[in-house]
Coordinates of C-alpha atoms and ligand atoms in Angstrom, one line a residue:
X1 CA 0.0 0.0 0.0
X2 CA 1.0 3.5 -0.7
X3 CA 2.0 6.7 1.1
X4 CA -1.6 8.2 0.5
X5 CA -4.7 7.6 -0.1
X6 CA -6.6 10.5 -2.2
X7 CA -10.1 10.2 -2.8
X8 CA -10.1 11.7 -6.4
X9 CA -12.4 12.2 -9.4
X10 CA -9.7 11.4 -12.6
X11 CA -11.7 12.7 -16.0
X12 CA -9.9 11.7 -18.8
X13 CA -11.1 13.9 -21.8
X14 CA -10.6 12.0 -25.2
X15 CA -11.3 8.9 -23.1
X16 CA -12.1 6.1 -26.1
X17 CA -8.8 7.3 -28.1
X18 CA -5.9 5.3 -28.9
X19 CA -3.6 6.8 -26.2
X20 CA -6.5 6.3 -23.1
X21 CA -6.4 2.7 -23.8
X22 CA -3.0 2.1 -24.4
X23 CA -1.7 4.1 -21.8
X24 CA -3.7 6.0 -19.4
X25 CA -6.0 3.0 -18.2
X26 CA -2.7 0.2 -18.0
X27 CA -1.2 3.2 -15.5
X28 CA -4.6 3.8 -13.7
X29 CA -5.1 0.3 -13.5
X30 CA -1.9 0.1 -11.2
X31 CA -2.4 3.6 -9.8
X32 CA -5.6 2.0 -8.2
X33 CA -4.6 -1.2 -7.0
X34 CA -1.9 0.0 -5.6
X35 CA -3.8 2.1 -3.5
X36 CA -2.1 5.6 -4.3
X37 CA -6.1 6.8 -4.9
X38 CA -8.8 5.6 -2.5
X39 CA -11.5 2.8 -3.3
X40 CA -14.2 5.6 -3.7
X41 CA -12.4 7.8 -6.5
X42 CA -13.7 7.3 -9.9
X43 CA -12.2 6.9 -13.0
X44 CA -14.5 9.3 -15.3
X45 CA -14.2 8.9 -19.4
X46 CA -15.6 11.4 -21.3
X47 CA -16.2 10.1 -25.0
X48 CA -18.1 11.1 -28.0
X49 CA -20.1 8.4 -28.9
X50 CA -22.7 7.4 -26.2
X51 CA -22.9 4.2 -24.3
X52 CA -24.3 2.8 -21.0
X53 CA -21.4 2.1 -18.3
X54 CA -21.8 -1.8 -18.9
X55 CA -20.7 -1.3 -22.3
X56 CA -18.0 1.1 -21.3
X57 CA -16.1 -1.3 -19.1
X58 CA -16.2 -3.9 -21.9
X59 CA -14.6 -1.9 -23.8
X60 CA -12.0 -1.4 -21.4
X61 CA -11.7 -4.9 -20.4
X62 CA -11.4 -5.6 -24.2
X63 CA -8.4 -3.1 -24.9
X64 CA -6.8 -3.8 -21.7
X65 CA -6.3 -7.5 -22.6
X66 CA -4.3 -5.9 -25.8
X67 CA -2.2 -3.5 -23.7
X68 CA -2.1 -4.6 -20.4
X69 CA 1.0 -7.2 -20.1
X70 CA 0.0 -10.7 -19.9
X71 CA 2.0 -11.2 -16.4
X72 CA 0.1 -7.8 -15.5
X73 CA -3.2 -8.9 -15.1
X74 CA -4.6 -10.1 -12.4
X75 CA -8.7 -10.9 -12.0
X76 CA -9.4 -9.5 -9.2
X77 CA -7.7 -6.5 -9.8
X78 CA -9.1 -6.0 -13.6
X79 CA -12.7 -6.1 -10.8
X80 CA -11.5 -3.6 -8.8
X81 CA -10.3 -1.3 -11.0
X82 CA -13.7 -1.6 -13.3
X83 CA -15.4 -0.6 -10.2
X84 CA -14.0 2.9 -10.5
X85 CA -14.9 3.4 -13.8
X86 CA -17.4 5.9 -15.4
X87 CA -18.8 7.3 -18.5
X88 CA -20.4 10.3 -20.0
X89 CA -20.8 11.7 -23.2
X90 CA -19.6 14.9 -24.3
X91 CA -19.5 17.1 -27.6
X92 CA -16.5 18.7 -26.9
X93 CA -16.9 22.1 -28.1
X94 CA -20.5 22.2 -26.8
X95 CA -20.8 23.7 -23.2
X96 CA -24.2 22.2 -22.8
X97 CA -23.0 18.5 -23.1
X98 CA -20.7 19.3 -19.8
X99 CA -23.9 19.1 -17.7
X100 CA -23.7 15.7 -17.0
X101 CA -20.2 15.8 -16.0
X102 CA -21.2 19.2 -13.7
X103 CA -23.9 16.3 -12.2
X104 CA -21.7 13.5 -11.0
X105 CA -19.2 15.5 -9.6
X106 CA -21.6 17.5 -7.8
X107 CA -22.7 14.5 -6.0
X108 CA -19.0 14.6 -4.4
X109 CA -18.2 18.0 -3.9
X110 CA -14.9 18.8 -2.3
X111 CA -12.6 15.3 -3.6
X112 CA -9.7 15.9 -5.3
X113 CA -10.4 16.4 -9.0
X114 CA -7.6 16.0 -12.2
X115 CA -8.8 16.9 -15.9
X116 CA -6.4 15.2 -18.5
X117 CA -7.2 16.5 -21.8
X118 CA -5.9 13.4 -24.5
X119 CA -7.7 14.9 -27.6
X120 CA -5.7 17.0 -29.8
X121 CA -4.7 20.1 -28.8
X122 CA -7.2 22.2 -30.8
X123 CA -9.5 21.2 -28.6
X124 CA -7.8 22.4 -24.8
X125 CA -8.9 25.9 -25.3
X126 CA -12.5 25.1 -25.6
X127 CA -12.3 22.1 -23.1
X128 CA -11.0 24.8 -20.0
X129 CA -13.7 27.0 -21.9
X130 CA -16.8 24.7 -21.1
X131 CA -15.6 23.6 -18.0
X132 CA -15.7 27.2 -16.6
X133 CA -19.2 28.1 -18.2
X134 CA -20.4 24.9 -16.1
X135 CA -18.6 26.0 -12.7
X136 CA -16.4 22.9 -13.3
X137 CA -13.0 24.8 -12.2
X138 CA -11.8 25.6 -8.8
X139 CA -8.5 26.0 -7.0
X140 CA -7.8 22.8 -5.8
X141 CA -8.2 20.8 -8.9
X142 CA -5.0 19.8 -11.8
X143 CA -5.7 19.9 -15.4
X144 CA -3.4 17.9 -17.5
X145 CA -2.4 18.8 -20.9
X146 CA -0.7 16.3 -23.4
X147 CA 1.7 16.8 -26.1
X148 CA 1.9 18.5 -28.6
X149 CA 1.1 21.7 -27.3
X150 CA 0.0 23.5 -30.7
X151 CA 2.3 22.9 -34.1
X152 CA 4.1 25.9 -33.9
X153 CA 5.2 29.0 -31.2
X154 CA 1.9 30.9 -32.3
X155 CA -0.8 28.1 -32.0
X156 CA 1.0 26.7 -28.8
X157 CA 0.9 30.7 -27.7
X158 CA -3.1 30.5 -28.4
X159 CA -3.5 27.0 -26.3
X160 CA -1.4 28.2 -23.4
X161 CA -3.1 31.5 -23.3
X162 CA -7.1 30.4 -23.6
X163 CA -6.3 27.8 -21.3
X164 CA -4.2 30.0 -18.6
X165 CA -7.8 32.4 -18.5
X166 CA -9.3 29.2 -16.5
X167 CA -6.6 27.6 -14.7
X168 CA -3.3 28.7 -12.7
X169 CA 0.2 28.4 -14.5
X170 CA 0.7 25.6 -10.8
X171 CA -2.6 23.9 -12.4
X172 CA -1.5 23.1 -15.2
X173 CA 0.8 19.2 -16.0
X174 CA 2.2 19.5 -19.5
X175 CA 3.4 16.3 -20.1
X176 CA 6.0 14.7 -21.9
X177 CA 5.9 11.1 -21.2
X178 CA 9.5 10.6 -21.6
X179 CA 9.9 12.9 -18.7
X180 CA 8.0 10.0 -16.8
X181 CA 11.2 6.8 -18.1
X182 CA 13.1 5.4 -15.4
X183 CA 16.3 5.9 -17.2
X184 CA 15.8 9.4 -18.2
X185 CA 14.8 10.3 -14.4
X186 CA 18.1 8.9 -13.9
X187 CA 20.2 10.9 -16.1
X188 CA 20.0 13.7 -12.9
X189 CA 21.0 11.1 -10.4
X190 CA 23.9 10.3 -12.6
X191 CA 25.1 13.7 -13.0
X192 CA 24.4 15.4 -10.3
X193 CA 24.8 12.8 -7.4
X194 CA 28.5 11.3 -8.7
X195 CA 31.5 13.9 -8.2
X196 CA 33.3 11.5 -11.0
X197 CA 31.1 12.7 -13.9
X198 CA 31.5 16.8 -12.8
X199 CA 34.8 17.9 -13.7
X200 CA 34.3 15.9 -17.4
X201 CA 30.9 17.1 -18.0
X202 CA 31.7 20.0 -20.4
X203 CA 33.8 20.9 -23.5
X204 CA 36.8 21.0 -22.8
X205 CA 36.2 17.0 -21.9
X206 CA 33.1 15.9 -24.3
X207 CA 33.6 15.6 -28.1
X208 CA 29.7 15.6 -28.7
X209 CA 26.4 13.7 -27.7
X210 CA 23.9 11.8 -30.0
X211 CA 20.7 11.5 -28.9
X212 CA 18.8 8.2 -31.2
X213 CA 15.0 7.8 -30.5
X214 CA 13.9 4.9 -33.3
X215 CA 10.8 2.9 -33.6
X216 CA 9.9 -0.2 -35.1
X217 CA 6.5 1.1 -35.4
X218 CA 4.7 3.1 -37.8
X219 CA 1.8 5.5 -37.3
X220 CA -0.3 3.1 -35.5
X221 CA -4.0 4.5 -37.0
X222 CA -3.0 7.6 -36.2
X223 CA -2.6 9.2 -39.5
X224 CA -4.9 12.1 -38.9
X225 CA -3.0 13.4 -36.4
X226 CA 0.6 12.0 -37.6
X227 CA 0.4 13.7 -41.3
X228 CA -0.3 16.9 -39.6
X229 CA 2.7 17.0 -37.6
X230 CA 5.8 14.7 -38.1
X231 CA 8.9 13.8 -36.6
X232 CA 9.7 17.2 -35.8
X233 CA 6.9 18.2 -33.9
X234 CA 6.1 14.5 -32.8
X235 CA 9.6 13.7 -31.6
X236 CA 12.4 16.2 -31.5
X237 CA 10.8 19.4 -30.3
X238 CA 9.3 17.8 -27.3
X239 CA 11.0 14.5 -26.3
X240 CA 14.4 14.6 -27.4
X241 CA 14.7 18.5 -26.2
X242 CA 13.7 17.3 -23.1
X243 CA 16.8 15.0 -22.9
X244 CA 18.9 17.7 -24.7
X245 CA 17.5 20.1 -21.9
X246 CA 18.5 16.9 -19.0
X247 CA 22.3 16.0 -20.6
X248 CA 22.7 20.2 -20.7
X249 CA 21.3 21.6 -17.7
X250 CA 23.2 22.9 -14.8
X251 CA 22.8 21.9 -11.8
X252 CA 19.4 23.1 -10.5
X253 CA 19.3 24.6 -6.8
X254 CA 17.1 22.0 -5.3
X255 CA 14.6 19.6 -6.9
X256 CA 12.1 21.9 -6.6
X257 CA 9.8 22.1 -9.6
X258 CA 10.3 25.7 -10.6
X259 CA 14.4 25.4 -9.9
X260 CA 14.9 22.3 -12.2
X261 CA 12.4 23.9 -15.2
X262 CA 14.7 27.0 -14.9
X263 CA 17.6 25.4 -15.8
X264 CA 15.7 23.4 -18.3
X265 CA 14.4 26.5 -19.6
X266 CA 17.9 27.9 -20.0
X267 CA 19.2 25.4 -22.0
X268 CA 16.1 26.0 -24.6
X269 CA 16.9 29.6 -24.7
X270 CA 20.7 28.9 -25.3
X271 CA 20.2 26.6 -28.8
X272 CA 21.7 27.9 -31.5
X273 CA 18.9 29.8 -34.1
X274 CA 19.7 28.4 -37.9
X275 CA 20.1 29.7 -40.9
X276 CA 18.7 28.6 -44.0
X277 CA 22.8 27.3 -45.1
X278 CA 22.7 25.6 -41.4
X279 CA 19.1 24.0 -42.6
X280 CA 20.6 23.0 -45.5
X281 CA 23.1 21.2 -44.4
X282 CA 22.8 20.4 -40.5
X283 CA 18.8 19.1 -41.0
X284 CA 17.7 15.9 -42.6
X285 CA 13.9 14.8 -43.5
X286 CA 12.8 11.9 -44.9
X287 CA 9.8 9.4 -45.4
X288 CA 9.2 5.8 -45.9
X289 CA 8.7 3.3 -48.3
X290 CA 8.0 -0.1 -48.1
X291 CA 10.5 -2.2 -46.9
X292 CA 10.3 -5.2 -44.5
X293 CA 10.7 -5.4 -40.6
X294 CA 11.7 -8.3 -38.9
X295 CA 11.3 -10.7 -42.6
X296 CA 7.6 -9.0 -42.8
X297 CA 7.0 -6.7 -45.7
X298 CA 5.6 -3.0 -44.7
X299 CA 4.0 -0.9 -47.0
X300 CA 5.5 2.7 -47.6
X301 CA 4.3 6.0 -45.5
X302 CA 2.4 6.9 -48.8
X303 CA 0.5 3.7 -48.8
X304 CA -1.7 4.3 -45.7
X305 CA -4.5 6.1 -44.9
X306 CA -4.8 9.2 -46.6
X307 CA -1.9 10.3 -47.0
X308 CA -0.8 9.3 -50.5
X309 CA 0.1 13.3 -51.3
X310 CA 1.5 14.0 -48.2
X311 CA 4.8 16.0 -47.4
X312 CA 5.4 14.8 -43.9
X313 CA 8.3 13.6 -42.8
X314 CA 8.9 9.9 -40.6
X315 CA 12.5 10.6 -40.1
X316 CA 14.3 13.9 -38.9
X317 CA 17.9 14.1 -38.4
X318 CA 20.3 17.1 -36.9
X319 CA 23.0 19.1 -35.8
X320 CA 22.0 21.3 -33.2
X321 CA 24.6 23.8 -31.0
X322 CA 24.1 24.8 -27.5
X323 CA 25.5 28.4 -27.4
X324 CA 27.0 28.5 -23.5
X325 CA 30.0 28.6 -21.6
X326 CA 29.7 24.8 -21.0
X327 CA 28.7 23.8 -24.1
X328 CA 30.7 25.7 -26.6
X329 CA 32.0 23.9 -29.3
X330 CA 30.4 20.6 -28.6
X331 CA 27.5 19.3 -31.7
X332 CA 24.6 17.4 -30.4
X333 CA 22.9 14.9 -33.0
X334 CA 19.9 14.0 -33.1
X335 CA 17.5 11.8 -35.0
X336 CA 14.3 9.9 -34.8
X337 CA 12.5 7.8 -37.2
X338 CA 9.7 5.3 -37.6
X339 CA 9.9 1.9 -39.1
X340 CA 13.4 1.6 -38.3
X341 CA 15.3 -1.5 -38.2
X342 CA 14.4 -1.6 -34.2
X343 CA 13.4 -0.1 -31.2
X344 CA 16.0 1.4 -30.3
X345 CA 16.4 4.9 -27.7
X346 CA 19.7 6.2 -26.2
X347 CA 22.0 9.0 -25.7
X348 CA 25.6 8.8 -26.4
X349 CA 27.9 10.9 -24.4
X350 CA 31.4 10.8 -26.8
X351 CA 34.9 12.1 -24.9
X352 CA 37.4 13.5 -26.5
X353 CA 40.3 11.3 -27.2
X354 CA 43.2 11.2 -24.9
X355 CA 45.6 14.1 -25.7
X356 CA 48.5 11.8 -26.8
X357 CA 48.3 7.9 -27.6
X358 CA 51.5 6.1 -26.3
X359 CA 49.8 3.1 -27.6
X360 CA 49.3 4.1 -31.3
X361 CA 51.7 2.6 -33.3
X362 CA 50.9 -0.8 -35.3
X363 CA 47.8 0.3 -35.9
X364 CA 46.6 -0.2 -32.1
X365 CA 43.9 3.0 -32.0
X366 CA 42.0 4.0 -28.5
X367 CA 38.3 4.1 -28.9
X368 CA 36.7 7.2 -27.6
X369 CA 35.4 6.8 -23.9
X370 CA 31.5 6.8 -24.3
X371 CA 28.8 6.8 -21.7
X372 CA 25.8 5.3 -23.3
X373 CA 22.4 5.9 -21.3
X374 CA 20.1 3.3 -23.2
X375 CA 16.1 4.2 -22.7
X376 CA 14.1 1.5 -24.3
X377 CA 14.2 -1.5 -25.3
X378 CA 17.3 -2.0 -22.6
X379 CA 17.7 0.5 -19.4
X380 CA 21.1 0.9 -18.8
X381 CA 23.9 3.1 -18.5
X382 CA 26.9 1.7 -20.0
X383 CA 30.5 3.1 -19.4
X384 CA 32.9 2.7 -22.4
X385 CA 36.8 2.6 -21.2
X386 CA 39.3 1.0 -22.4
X387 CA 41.6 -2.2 -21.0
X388 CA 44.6 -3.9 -21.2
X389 CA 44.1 -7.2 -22.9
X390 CA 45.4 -9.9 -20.3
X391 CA 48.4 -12.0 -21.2
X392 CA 52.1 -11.8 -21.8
X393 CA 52.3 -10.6 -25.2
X394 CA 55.5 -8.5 -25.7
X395 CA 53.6 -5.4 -26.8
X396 CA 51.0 -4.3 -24.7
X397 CA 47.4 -4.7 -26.4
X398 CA 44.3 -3.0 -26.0
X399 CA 40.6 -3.7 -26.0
X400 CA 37.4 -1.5 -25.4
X401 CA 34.9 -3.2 -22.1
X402 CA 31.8 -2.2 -20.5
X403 CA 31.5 -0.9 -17.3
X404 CA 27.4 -1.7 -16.5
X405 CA 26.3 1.3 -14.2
X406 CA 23.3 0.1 -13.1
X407 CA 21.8 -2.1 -10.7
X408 CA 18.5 -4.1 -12.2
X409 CA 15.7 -4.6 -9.4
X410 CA 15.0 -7.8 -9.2
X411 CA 11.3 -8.9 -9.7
X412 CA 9.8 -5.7 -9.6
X413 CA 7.6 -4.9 -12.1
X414 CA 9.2 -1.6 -13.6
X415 CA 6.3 1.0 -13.8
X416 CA 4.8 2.9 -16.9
X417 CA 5.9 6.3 -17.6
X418 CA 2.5 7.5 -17.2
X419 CA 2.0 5.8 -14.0
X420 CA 4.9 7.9 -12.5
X421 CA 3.8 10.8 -14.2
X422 CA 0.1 10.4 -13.3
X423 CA 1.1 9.6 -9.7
X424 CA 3.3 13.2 -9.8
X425 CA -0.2 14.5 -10.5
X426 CA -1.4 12.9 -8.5
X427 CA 0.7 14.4 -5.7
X428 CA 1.2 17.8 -6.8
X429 CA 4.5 17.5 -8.2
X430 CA 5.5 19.3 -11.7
X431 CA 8.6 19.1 -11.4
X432 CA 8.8 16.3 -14.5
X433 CA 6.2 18.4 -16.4
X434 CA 6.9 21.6 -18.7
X435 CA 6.1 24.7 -17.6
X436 CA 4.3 27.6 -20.1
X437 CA 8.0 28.9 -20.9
X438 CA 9.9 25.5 -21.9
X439 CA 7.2 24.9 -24.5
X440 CA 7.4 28.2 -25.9
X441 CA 11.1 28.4 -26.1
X442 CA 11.3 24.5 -28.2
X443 CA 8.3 25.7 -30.4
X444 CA 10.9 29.2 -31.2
X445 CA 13.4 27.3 -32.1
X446 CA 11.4 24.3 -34.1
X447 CA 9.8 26.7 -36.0
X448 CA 12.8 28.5 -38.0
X449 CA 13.7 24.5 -39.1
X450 CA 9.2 23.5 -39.9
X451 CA 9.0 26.9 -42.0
X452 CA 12.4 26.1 -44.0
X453 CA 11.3 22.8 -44.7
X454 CA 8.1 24.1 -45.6
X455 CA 9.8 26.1 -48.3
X456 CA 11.6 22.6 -49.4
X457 CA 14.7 24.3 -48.2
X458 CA 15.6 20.4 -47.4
X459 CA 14.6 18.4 -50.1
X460 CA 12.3 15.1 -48.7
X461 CA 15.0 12.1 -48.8
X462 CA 12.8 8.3 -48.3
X463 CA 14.8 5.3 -46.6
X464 CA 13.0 2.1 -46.9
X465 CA 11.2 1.0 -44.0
X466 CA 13.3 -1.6 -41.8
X467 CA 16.7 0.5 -42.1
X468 CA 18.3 3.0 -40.3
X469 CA 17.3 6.4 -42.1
X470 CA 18.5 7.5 -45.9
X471 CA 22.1 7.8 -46.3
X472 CA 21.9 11.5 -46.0
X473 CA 21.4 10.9 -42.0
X474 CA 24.9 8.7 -42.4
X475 CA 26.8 11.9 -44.6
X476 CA 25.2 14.9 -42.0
X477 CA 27.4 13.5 -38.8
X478 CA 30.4 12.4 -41.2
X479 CA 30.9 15.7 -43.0
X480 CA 32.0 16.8 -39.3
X481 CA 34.2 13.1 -39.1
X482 CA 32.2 11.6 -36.9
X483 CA 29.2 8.7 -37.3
X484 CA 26.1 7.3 -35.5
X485 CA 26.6 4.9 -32.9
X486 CA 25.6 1.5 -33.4
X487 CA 25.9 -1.5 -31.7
Ligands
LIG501 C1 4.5 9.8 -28.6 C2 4.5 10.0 -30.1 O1 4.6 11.0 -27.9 O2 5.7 9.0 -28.3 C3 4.4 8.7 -30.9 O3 3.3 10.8 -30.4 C4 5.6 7.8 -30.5 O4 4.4 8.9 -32.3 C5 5.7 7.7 -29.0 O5 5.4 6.6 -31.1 C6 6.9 7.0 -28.5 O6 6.9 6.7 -27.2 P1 7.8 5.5 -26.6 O7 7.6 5.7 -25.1 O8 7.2 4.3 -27.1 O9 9.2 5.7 -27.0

């Protein structure tokens, strides 16, 4: 049993779509049982099309034998946690639909209360909207928000702004799931708790960093909202800043919320603007085309729903500087794709080679030290040094090992992202959410690359489904001698 036991009314706007079922209810299912929220919360889903609460929680029962791990489920916890569920129906942008939802929570005035908006973002605005016109906001209740705030600096301006006239900047979760990864809650432990790590964490000691976030999967049914957006704004602008913003930050002043988003915040406000010449040759875009993925054929990007025209890139690759004392000098890579050859997330930390190499003739070379922080499928944290090869050979003969970092848990079930995030919720915390300013800052910079490559500043490059990227990924990173790290 947990710490606390809230009594709380969870209403998860957008509650039938893809990411309610395949993550939301798997981390409430866990938040419940657990008993981090009391037996008389409710779990309230607000959908579109109407049906009676039996249906409802078949429905759930249905999706949660697809997403919920086999070795997850247990019977008489799939009971308990259909026991807390509710729904209503809801036309979003009409206020009068809310009066049901101003009804049941009525009959429990005074509980804890957390809004999570998982519809697209359009919608937030007139969500906050209705919600006020039915006296459905107060002080003491969360609203969560999820990704992508807006497409762009002036739409994510208009979100934030309609949805700050109902709710309190300290209201409001923005998440970013990977904010919620054990591994990447780890990456401040690792800097900030180990003196080692402190004097080489700079330029003067780190050649560069690479930052890889590849999926297997495509776009999952989720070309309406895919096609609009892309890699750029799916990916890199939210999830791999954040772990720019984690690798780059300086040390925060405590773990408060507000001290570790300021230096968060920083970072975001030191990247480097482009220019059309650094577009051109520091950004990469591409889509793909059929291919196959572990010996089964996939079709091509083109080929699914709706989207035989489209201009959206599956695969974003680049260069980005951090201009700061610390950083000066030192190129961050970054790429993410889908249909790749796997599932494969990490950030590479690359030193610098020693000064001078006593050991460098006969062709013996030194690998560079690396520190690879590996998020999915694998969490580790993997120390590259090198060793002397045992054995009495006259010359002295070198090979690379692995130092493992970290300790695995042994049979504890390692929980979702959105669990821990939720739970933060949950508790008030927002320190693993982004504030109004970190949002804004990531959309300034995205935007100078999405309006270039709206001009076709970067011509569209395709890589067929089941490799690593087109070969212009490969030549960005070697035109400044350096390549991807794989395994
Ligand atoms: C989501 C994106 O935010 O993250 C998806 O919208 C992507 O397109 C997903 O597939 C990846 O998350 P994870 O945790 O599987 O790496």
């Amino acid at each position: 049993m947990s710490e606390q036991n809230n009594v709380i009314d969870i209403v998860i706007f957008g509650g039938h779509g893809d990411l309610a079922f395949r993550k939301l209810m798997p981390a409430l299912y866990h938040i419940a049982n657990e008993g981090f929220i009391s037996g008389e919360s409710r779990i309230i889903s607000m959908t579109r099309r109407a049906m009676s609460r039996d249906e409802h929680i078949a429905l759930v029962r249905q999706k949660m034998d697809e997403f919920l791990p086999a070795e997850e489920f247990d019977a008489q916890k799939m009971e308990y946690f259909c026991e807390r569920l509710e729904v209503l129906t809801v036309d979003l942008p009409d206020s009068a639909t809310y009066a049901g939802l101003q009804e049941m929570l009525s009959e429990a005035p005074g509980r804890e209360r957390l809004y999570y908006l998982s519809t697209a973002p359009d919608f937030f605005g007139v969500i906050c909207r209705n919600l006020s016109a039915n006296a459905l906001v107060s002080e003491a209740l969360r609203v969560v928000l999820e990704k992508p705030i807006g497409r762009d600096l002036h739409s994510a301006r208009a979100i934030n702004d309609e949805v700050l006239r109902y709710f309190e900047e300290k209201q409001i979760y923005r998440i970013d799931h990977y904010l919620g990864k054990e591994t990447v809650q780890n990456i401040m432990a690792l800097r900030f708790s180990n003196r080692f790590f402190m004097p080489l964490w700079d330029a003067s000691n780190i050649d560069h960093v690479q930052i890889t976030v590849s999926e297997e999967v495509g776009v999952e049914g989720r070309w309406g909202y895919y096609d609009d957006y892309g890699a750029l704004r799916d990916m890199i602008q939210n999830h791999l800043m954040q772990l720019v913003c984690l690798v780059a930050m300086e040390p925060p002043c405590s773990l408060e919320a507000n001290a570790v988003r300021d230096e968060k915040v920083k970072v975001l406000r030191s990247l480097r603007q482009m220019n059309v010449t650094d577009i051109e040759t520091k950004t990469v875009r591409a889509q793909y085309t059929a291919g196959s993925i572990g010996g089964k054929a996939v079709p091509g990007y083109r080929e699914g729903e709706g989207v035989s025209e489209s201009n959206t890139e599956t695969f974003a690759a680049m260069r980005i500087d951090i201009d700061n004392w610390r950083w000066n000098g030192v190129p961050f890579y970054l790429r993410s794709g889908k249909r790749m050859s796997k599932r494969n997330s990490e950030i590479v930390i690359a030193f610098k080679n020693v000064p001078y190499s006593i050991f460098a003739n006969k062709g013996r070379c030194i690998s560079q030290n690396k520190l690879v922080i590996s998020l999915q499928p694998k969490e580790s944290i993997t120390l590259k040094l090198m060793n002397k090869i045992p054995g009495l050979t006259e010359q002295m003969r070198l090979q690379p090992v692995e130092l493992e970092l970290n300790a695995p848990i042994d049979g504890a079930r390692k929980p979702l992202a959105y669990e821990r995030l939720m739970l933060d919720v949950i508790r008030s915390n927002p320190t693993h959410f982004m504030r109004l300013d970190e949002v804004e800052a990531a959309w300034k910079w995205a935007d100078v690359i999405l309006e270039a490559w709206a001009e076709n500043v970067v011509p569209m490059k395709s890589y067929s489904a089941g490799t690593d990227g087109p070969s212009a990924s490969i030549a960005m990173i070697e035109r400044d001698g350096r390549s991807w790290h794989e395994e």
